Protein backbone atom coordinates (compact mmCIF):
# COMPACT_ATOMS: atom_id res chain seq x y z
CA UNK A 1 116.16 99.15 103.12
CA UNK A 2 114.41 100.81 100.32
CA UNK A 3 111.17 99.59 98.68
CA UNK A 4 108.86 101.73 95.85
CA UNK A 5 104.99 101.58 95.77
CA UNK A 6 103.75 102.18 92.41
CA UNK A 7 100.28 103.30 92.29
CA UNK A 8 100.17 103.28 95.86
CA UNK A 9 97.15 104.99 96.67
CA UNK A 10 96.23 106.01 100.13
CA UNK A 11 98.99 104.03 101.27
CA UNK A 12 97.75 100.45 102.54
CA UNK A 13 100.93 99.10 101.32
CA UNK A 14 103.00 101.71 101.76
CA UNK A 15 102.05 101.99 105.87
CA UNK A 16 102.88 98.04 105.55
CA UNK A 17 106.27 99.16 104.45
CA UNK A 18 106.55 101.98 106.28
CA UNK A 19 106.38 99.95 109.66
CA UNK A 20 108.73 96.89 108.79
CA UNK A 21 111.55 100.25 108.21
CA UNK A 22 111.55 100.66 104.39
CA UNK A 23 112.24 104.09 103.25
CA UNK A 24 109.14 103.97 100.83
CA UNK A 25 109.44 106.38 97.32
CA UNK A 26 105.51 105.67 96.67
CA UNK A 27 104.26 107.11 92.91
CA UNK A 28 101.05 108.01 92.58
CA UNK A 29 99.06 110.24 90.29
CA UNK A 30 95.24 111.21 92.17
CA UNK A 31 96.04 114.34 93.98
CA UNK A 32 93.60 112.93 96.99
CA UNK A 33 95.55 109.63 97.36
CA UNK A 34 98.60 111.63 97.73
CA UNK A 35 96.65 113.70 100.41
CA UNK A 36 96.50 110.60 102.31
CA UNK A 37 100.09 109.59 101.91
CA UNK A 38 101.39 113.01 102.86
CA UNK A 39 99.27 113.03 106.59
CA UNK A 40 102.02 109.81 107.53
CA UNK A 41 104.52 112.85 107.90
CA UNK A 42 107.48 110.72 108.16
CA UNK A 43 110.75 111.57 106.79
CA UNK A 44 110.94 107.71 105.62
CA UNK A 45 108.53 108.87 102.93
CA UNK A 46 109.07 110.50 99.55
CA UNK A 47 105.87 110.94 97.61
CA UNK A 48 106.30 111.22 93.41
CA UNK A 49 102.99 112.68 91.26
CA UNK A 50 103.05 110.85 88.46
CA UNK A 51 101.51 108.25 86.55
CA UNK A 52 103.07 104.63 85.55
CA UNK A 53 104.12 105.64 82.36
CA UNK A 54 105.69 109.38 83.52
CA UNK A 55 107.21 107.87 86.53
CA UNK A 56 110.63 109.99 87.17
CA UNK A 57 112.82 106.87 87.16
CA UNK A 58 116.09 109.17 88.09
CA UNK A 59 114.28 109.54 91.30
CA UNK A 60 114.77 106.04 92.12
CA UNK A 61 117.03 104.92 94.34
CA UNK A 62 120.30 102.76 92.81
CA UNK A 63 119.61 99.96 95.74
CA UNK A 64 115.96 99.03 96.21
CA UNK A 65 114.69 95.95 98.34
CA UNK A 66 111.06 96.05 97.45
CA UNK A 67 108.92 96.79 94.36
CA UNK A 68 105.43 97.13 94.82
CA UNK A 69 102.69 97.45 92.28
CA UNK A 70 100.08 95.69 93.40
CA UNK A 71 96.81 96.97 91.76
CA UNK A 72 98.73 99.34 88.90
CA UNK A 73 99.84 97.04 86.26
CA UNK A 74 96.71 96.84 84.38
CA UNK A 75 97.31 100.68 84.04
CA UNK A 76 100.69 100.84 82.58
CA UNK A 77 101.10 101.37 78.96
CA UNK A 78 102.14 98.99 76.68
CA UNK A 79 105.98 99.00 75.78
C-alpha cells in the first residue's frame, strides 16, 4: 500500500503510516521538518522538498491508498 503526506512535517502522520506498512512519499518544504523525517531511515520512505503548490506530481505513485493533508490545505494556493 501506498499513502502521501502532504505537508507532513516532522512526521506524526507519516510514523502513523509508516507502522500500519504504507510506503509513505511525504512532501514537505521546512528543511528542519525534513530533518526529522529523514532520521526514520527506512527504505518505506521517500521524502519530496517542496511546497503544495510545486509538489512534483510525476513523483507520485499511479496506485495510492492514502492521501494525507491534514494541517496543509489552508496553505495551498488557490486554483
Amino acid at each position: 500500500l501506498r499513502a502521501i503526506d502532504i505537508g507532513a512535517g516532522k512526521g506524526r502522520d507519516t510514523k502513523y503510516l509508516l507502522g500500519r506498512g504504507f510506503k509513505v512519499l511525504a512532501i514537505e518544504r521546512n528543511k528542519l521538518a525534513q530533518s526529522s523525517l529523514h532520521q526514520l531511515k527506512t527504505d518505506s520512505l521517500q521524502v519530496q522538498d517542496s511546497t503544495f503548490d510545486d509538489m512534483d506530481l510525476d513523483a507520485i505513485p499511479e496506485s495510492v491508498a492514502c492521501i494525507n493533508a491534514s494541517y496543509s490545505l489552508p496553505y495551498a494556493g488557490k486554483a
